[in-house]
Structure formats: C-alpha cells, structure tokens
JSON list of C-alpha atoms in Angstrom, two decimals:
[
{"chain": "A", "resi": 1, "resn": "UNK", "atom": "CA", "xyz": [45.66, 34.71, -122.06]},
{"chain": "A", "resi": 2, "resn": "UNK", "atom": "CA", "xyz": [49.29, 34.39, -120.56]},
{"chain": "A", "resi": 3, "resn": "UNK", "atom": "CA", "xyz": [50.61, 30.95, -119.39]},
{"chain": "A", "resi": 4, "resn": "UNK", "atom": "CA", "xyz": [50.62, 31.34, -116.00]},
{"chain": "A", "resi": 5, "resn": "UNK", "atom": "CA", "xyz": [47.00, 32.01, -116.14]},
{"chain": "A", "resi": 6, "resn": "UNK", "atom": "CA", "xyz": [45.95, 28.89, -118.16]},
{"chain": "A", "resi": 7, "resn": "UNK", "atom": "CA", "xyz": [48.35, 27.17, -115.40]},
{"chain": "A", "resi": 8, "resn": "UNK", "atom": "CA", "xyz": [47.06, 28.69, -112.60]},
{"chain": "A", "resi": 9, "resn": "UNK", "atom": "CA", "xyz": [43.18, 27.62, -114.10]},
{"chain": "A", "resi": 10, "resn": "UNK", "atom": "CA", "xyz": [44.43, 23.84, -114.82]},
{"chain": "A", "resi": 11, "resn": "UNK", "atom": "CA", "xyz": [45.93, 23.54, -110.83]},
{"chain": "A", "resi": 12, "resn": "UNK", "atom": "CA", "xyz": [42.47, 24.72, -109.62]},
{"chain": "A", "resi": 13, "resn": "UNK", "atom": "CA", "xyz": [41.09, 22.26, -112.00]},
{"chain": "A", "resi": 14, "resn": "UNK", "atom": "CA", "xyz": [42.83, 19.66, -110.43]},
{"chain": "A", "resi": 15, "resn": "UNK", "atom": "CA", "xyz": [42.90, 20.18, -106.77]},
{"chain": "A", "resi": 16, "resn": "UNK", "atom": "CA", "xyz": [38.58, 20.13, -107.66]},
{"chain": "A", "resi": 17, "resn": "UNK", "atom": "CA", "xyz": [38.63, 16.59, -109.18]},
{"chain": "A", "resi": 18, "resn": "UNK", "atom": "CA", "xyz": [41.49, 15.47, -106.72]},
{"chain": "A", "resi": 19, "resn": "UNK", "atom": "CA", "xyz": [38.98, 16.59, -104.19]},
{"chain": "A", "resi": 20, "resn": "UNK", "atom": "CA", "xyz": [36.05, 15.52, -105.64]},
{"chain": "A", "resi": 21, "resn": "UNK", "atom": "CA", "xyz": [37.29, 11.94, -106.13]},
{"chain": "A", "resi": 22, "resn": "UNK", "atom": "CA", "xyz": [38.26, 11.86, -102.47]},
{"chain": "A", "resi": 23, "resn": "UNK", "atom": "CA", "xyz": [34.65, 12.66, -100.86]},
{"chain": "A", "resi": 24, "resn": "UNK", "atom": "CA", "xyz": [33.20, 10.30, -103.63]},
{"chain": "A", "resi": 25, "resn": "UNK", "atom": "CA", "xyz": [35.47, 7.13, -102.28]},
{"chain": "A", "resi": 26, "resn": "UNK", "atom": "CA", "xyz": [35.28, 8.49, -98.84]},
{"chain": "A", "resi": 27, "resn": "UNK", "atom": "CA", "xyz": [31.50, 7.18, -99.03]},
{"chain": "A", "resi": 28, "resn": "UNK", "atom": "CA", "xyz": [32.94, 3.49, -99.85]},
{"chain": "A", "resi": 29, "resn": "UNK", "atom": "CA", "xyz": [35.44, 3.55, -97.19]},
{"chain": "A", "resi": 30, "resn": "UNK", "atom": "CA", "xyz": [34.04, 0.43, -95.23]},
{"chain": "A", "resi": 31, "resn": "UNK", "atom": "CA", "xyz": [33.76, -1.34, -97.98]},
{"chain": "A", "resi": 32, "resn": "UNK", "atom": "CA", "xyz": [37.42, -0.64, -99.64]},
{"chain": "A", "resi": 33, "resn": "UNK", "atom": "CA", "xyz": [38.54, -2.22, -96.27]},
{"chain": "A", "resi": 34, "resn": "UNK", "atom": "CA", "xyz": [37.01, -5.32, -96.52]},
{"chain": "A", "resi": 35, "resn": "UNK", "atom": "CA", "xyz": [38.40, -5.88, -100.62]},
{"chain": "A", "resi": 36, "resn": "UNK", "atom": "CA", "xyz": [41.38, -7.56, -98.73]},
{"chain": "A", "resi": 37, "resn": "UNK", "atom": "CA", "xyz": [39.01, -9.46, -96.19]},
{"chain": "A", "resi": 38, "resn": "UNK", "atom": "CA", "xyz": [37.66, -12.62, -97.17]},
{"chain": "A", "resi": 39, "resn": "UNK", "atom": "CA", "xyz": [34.66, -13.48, -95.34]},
{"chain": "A", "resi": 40, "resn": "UNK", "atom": "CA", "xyz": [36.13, -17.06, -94.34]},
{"chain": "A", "resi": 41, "resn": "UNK", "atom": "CA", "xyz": [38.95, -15.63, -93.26]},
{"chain": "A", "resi": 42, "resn": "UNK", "atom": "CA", "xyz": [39.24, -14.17, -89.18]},
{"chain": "A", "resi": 43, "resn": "UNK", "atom": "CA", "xyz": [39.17, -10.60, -89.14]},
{"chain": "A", "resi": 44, "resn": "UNK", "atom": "CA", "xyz": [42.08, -10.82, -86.06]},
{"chain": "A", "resi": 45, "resn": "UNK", "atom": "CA", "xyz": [44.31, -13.68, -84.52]},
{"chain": "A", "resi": 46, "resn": "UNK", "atom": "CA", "xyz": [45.54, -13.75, -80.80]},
{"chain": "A", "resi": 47, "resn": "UNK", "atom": "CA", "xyz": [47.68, -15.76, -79.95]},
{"chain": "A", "resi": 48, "resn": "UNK", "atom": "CA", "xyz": [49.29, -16.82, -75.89]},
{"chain": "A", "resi": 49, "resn": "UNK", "atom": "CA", "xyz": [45.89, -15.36, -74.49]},
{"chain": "A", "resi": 50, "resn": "UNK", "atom": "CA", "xyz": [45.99, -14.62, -70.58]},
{"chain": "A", "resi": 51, "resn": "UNK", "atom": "CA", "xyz": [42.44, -12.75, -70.20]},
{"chain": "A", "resi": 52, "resn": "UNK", "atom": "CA", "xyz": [40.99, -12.23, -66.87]},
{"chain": "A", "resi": 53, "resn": "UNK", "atom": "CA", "xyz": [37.40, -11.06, -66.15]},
{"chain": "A", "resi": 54, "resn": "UNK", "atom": "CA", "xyz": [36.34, -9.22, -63.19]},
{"chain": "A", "resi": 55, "resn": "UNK", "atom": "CA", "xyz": [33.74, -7.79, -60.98]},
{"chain": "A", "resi": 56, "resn": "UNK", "atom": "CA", "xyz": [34.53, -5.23, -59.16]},
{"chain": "A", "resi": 57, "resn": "UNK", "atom": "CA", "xyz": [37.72, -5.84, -58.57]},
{"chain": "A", "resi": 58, "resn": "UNK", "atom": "CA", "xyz": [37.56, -9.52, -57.84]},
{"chain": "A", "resi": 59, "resn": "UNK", "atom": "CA", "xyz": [38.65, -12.11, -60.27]},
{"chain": "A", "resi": 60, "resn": "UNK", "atom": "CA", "xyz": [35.96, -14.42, -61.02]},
{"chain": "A", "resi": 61, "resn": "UNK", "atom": "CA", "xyz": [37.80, -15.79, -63.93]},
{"chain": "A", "resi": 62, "resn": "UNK", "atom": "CA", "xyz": [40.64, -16.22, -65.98]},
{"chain": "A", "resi": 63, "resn": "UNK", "atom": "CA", "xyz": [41.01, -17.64, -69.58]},
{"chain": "A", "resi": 64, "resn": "UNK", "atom": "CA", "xyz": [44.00, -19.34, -71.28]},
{"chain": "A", "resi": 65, "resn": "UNK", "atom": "CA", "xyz": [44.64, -20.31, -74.72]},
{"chain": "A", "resi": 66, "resn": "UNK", "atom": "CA", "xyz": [47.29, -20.62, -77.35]},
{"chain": "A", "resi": 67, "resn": "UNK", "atom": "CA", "xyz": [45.13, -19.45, -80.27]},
{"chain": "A", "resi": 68, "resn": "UNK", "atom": "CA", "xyz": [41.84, -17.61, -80.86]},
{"chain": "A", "resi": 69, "resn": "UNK", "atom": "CA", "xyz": [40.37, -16.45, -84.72]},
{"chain": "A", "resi": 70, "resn": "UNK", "atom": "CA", "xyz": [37.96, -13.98, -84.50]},
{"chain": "A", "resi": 71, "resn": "UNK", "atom": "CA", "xyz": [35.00, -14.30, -86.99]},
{"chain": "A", "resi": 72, "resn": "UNK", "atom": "CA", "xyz": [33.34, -11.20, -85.43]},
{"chain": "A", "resi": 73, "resn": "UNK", "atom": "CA", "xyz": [33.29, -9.91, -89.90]},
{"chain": "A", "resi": 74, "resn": "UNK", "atom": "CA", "xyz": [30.38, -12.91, -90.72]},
{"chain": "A", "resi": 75, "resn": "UNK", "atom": "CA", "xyz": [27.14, -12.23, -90.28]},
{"chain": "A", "resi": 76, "resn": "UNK", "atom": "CA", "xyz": [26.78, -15.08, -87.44]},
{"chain": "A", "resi": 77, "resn": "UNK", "atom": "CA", "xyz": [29.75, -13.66, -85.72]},
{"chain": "A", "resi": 78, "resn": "UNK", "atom": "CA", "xyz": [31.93, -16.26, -83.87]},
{"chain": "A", "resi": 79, "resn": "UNK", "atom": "CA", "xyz": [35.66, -16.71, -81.96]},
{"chain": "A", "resi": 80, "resn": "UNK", "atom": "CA", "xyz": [37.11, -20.29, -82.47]},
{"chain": "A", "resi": 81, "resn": "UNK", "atom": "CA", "xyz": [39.97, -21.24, -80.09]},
{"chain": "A", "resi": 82, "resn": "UNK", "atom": "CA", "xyz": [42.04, -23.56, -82.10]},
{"chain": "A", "resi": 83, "resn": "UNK", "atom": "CA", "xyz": [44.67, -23.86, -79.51]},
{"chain": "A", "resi": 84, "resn": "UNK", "atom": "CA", "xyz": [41.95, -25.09, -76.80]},
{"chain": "A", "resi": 85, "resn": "UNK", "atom": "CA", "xyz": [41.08, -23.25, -73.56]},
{"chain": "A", "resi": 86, "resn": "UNK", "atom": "CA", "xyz": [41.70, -23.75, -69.93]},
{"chain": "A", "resi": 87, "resn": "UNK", "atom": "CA", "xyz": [39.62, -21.52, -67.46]},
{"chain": "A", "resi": 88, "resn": "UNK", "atom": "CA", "xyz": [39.21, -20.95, -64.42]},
{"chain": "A", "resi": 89, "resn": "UNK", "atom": "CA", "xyz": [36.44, -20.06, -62.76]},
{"chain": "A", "resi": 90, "resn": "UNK", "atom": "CA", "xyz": [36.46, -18.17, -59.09]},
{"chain": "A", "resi": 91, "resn": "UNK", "atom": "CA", "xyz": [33.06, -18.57, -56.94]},
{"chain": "A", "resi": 92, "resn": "UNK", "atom": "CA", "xyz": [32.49, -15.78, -54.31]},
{"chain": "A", "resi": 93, "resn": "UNK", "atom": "CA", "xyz": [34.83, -17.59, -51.89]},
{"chain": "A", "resi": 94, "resn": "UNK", "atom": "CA", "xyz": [37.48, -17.87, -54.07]},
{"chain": "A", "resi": 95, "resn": "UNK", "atom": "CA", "xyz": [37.29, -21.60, -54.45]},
{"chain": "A", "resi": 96, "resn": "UNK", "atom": "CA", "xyz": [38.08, -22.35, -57.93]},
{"chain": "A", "resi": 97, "resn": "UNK", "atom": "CA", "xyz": [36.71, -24.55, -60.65]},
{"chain": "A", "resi": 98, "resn": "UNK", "atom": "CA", "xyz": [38.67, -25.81, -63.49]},
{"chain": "A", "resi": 99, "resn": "UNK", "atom": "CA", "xyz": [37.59, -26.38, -67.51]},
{"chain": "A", "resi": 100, "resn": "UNK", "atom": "CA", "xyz": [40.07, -27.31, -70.38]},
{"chain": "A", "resi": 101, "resn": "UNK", "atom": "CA", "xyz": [39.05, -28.36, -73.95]},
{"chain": "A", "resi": 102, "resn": "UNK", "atom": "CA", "xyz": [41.43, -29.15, -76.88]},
{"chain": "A", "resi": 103, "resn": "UNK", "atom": "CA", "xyz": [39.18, -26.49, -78.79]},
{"chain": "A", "resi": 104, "resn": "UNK", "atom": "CA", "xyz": [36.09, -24.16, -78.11]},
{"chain": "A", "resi": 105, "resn": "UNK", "atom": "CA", "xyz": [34.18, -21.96, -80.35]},
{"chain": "A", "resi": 106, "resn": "UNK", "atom": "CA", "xyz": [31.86, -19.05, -78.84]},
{"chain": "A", "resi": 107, "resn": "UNK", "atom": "CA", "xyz": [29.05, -17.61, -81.11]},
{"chain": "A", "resi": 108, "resn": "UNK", "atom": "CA", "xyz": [28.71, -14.24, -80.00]},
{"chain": "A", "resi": 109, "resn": "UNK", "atom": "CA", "xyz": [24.79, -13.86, -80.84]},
{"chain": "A", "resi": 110, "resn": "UNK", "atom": "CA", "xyz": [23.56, -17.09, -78.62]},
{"chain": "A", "resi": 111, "resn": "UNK", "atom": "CA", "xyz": [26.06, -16.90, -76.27]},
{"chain": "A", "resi": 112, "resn": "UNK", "atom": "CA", "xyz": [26.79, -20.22, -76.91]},
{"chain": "A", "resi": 113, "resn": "UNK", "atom": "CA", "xyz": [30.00, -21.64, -76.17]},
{"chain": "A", "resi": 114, "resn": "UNK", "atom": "CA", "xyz": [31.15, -25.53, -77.66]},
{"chain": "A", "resi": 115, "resn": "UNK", "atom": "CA", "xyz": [33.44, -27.35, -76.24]},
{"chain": "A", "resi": 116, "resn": "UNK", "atom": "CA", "xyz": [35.60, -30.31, -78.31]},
{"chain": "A", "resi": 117, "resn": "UNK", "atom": "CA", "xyz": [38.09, -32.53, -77.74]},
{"chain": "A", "resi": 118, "resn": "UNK", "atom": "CA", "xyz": [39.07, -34.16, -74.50]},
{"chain": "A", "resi": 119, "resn": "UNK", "atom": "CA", "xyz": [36.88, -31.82, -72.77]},
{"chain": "A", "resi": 120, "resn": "UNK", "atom": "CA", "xyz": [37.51, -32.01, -68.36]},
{"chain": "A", "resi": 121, "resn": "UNK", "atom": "CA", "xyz": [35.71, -29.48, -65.64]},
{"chain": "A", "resi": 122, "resn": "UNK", "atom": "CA", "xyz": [37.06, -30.05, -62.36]},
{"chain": "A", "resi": 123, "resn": "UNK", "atom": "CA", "xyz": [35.05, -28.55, -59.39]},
{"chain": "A", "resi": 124, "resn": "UNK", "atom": "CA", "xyz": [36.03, -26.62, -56.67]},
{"chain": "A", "resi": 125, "resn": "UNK", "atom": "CA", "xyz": [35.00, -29.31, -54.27]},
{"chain": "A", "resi": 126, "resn": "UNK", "atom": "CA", "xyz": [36.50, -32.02, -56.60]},
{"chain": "A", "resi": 127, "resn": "UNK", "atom": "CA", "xyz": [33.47, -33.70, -59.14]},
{"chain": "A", "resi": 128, "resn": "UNK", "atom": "CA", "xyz": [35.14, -33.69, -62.68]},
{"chain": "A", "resi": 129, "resn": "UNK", "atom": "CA", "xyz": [33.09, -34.21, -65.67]},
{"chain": "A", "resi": 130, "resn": "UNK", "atom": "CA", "xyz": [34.58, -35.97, -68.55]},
{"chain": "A", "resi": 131, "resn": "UNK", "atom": "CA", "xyz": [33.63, -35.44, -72.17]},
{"chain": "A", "resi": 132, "resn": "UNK", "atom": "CA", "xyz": [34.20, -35.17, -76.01]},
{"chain": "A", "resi": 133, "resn": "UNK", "atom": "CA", "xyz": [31.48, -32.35, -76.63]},
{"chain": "A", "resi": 134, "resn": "UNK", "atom": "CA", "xyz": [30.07, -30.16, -74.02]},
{"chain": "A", "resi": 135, "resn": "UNK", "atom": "CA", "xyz": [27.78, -27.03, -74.36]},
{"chain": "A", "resi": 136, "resn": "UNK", "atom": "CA", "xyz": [27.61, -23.90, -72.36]},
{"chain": "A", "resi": 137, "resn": "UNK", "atom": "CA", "xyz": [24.48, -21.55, -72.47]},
{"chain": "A", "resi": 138, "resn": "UNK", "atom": "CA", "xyz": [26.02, -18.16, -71.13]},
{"chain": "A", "resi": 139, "resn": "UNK", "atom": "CA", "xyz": [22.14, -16.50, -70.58]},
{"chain": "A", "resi": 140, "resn": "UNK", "atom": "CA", "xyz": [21.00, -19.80, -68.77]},
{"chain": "A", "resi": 141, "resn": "UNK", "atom": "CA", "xyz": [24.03, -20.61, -66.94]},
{"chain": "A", "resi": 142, "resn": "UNK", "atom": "CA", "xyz": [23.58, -24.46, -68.47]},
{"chain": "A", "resi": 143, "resn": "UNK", "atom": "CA", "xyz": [26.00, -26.63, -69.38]},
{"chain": "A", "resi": 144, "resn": "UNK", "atom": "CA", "xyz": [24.61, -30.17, -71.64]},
{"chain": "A", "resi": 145, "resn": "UNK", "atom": "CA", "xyz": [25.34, -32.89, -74.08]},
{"chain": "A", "resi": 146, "resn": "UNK", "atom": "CA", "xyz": [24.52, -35.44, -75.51]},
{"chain": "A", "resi": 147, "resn": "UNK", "atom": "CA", "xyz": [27.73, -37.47, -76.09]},
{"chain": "A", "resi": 148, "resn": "UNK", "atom": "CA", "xyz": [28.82, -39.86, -73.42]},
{"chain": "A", "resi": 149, "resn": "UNK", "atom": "CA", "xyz": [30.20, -38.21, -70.11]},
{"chain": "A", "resi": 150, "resn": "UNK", "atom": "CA", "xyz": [31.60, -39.85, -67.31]},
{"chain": "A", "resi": 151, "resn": "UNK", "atom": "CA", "xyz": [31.21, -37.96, -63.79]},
{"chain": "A", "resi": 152, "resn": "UNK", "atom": "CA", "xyz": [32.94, -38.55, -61.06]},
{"chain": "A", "resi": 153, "resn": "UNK", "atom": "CA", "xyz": [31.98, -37.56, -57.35]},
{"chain": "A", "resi": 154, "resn": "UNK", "atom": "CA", "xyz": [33.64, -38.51, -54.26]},
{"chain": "A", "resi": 155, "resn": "UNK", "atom": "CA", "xyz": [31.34, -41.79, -53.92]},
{"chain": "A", "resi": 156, "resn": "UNK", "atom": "CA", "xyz": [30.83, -42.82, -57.34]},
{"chain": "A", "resi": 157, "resn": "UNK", "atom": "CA", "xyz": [32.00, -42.67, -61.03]},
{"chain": "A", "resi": 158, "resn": "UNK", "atom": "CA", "xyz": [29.05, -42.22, -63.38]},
{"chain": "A", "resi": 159, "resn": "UNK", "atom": "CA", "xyz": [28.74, -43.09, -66.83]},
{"chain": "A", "resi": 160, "resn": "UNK", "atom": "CA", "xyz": [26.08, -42.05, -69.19]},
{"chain": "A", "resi": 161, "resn": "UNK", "atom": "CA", "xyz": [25.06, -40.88, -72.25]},
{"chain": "A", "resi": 162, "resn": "UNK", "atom": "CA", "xyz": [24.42, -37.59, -72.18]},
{"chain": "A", "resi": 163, "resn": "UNK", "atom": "CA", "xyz": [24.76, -34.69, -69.39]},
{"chain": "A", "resi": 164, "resn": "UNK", "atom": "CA", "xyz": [22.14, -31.55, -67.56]},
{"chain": "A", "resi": 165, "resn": "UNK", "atom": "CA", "xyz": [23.37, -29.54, -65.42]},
{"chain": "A", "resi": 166, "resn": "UNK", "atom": "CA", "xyz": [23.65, -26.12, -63.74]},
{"chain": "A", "resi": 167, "resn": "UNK", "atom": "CA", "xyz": [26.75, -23.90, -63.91]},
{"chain": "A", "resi": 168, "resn": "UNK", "atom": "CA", "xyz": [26.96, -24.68, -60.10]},
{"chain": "A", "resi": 169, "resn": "UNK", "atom": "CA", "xyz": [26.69, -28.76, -60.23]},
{"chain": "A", "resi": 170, "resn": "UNK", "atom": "CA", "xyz": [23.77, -28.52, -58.03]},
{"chain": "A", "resi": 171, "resn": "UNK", "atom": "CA", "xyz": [21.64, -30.46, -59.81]},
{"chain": "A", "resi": 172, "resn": "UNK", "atom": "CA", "xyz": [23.82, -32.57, -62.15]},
{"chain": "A", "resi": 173, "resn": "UNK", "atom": "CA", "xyz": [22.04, -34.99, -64.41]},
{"chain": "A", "resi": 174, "resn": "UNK", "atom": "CA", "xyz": [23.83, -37.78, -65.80]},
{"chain": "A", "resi": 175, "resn": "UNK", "atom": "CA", "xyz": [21.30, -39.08, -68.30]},
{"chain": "A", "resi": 176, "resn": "UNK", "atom": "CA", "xyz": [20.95, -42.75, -69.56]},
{"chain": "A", "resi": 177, "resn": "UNK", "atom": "CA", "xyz": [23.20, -44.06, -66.90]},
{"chain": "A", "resi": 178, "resn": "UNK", "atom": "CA", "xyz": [25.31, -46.84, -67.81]},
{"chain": "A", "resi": 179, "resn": "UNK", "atom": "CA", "xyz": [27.55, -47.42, -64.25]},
{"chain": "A", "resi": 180, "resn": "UNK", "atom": "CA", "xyz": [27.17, -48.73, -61.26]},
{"chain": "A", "resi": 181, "resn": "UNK", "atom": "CA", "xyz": [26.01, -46.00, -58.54]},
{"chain": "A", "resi": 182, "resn": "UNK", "atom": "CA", "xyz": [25.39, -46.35, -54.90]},
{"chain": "A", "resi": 183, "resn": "UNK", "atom": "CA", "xyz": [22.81, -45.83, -53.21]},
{"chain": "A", "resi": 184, "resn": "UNK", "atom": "CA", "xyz": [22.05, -45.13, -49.16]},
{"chain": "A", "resi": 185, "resn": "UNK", "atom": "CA", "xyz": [19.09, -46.75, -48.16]}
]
C-alpha cells in the first residue's frame, strides 16, 4: 500500500470522528450553554429602560427604570427591577396615572408584580396612595397590602393598615383605619 493511500484512508478517518463528535455534542447544545450560567445569576441585564406598551396604536403605558435582571433561566421565572420603576399608566382618555417604587419584582407565572420601597401611585384625578409594600395581580386587575398605607383624596387623608382596591380606585378600601375621615351626613 503506497503512502498516499494510507493518508488518504487516515483523513477520511478523521473527517468521520470529527463529524461524529459534532452530531453527538450537537444533542447537548442547550445544556453546554448554560455550563457558564449559574442559576442565581440573571440570564440578561437592561439597564436605562424606556418601554412603552400599546394597543392599537395608543399608548396605554410607559415603563421607566434604571435596572432590570431577568431570572426568566429559574424554574419560577422572575424580572427584579433593582433600580425601581416609575410608570405611567394612560386610561382611554388619556388621563394619566402615576406609580414609582424604589424596587419591583414581576413573577412571570402569577403575574404578580411587588412593589418595595417608598412605593407612591398618583391618580389621574389626584388620590395618591402611599406605601412600603404594595401588590399588583395583573389577571385580577387588584392592587393590596397589608403594610400601612396612607391615602389621600381631595377631602381626606386616610391612614390604615392595610389596602383593597381595584386597578381603577373605584372601590378603594383602606382597611383598619387609623385617621380621622369625614363624613356627610
């Protein structure tokens, strides 16, 4: 057998396991990405976010924040905005609606969304609720606590110990009130 033949054999031979090693790890390709992925660590980091959300073609709202981690790689996915929020939120007449938090964390499978920190909605039509925790059901439209709030309408300032309320203010619930509120008789 002449050299060029044996070479010819051994390139063949090697292109086949080249090959052959690259369909076997081509089967493990998800999970050769996450080897540098810690689960505790955010699978992506945004930073100066300026998101709007629309419908069609109106903006009903429009999210700010410094910082947001996505945890969308756990198996309880979440996105924690370390840098706070401030949103604000159009109605159908454009009248808007104001909420800031020093920090807010949405977990994507309740639809959940937890508000921290210094936590203020301002109203359209001028109520502000004041806060250190505050909840948000998305699916319900519901926002609650049950940390002390102070609420403040153009008559009175409430205090209480807890908060129920629509995403609207319609029916807002100031629960174990603790100021002084008037009453028309």
């Amino acid at each position: 057998m002449s050299r060029t033949h044996s070479y010819n054999i051994l390139s063949i031979v090697t292109v086949i396991i080249t090959v052959t090693m690259f369909f076997s790890c081509n089967d493990n390709f998800n999970q050769v990405q996450k080897i540098g992925i810690s689960e505790n660590e955010p699978i992506g980091i945004a930073e100066n976010i300026n998101l709007k959300y629309t419908d069609s073609g109106r903006v009903t709202a429009n999210l700010l924040s410094a910082k947001m981690l996505d945890y969308s790689n756990r198996d309880f996915a979440f996105n924690e905005f370390t840098g706070g929020i401030t949103l604000y939120v159009f109605d159908k007449e454009n009248k808007k609606s104001t909420i800031v938090s020093d920090y807010a964390i949405v977990y994507d499978r309740t639809n959940l969304i937890d508000l921290q920190g210094h936590v203020v909605i301002t109203t359209h039509d001028g109520n502000v609720l004041k806060t250190e925790q505050l909840y948000y059901d998305q699916k319900r439209e519901w926002l609650f606590t049950n940390v002390p709030v102070s609420f403040t309408t153009k008559q009175d300032v409430i205090n209480g110990n807890g908060f129920d309320s629509n995403s609207k203010f319609t029916n807002a619930e100031v629960l174990e009130v603790t100021g002084i509120i008037s009453l028309d008789e």
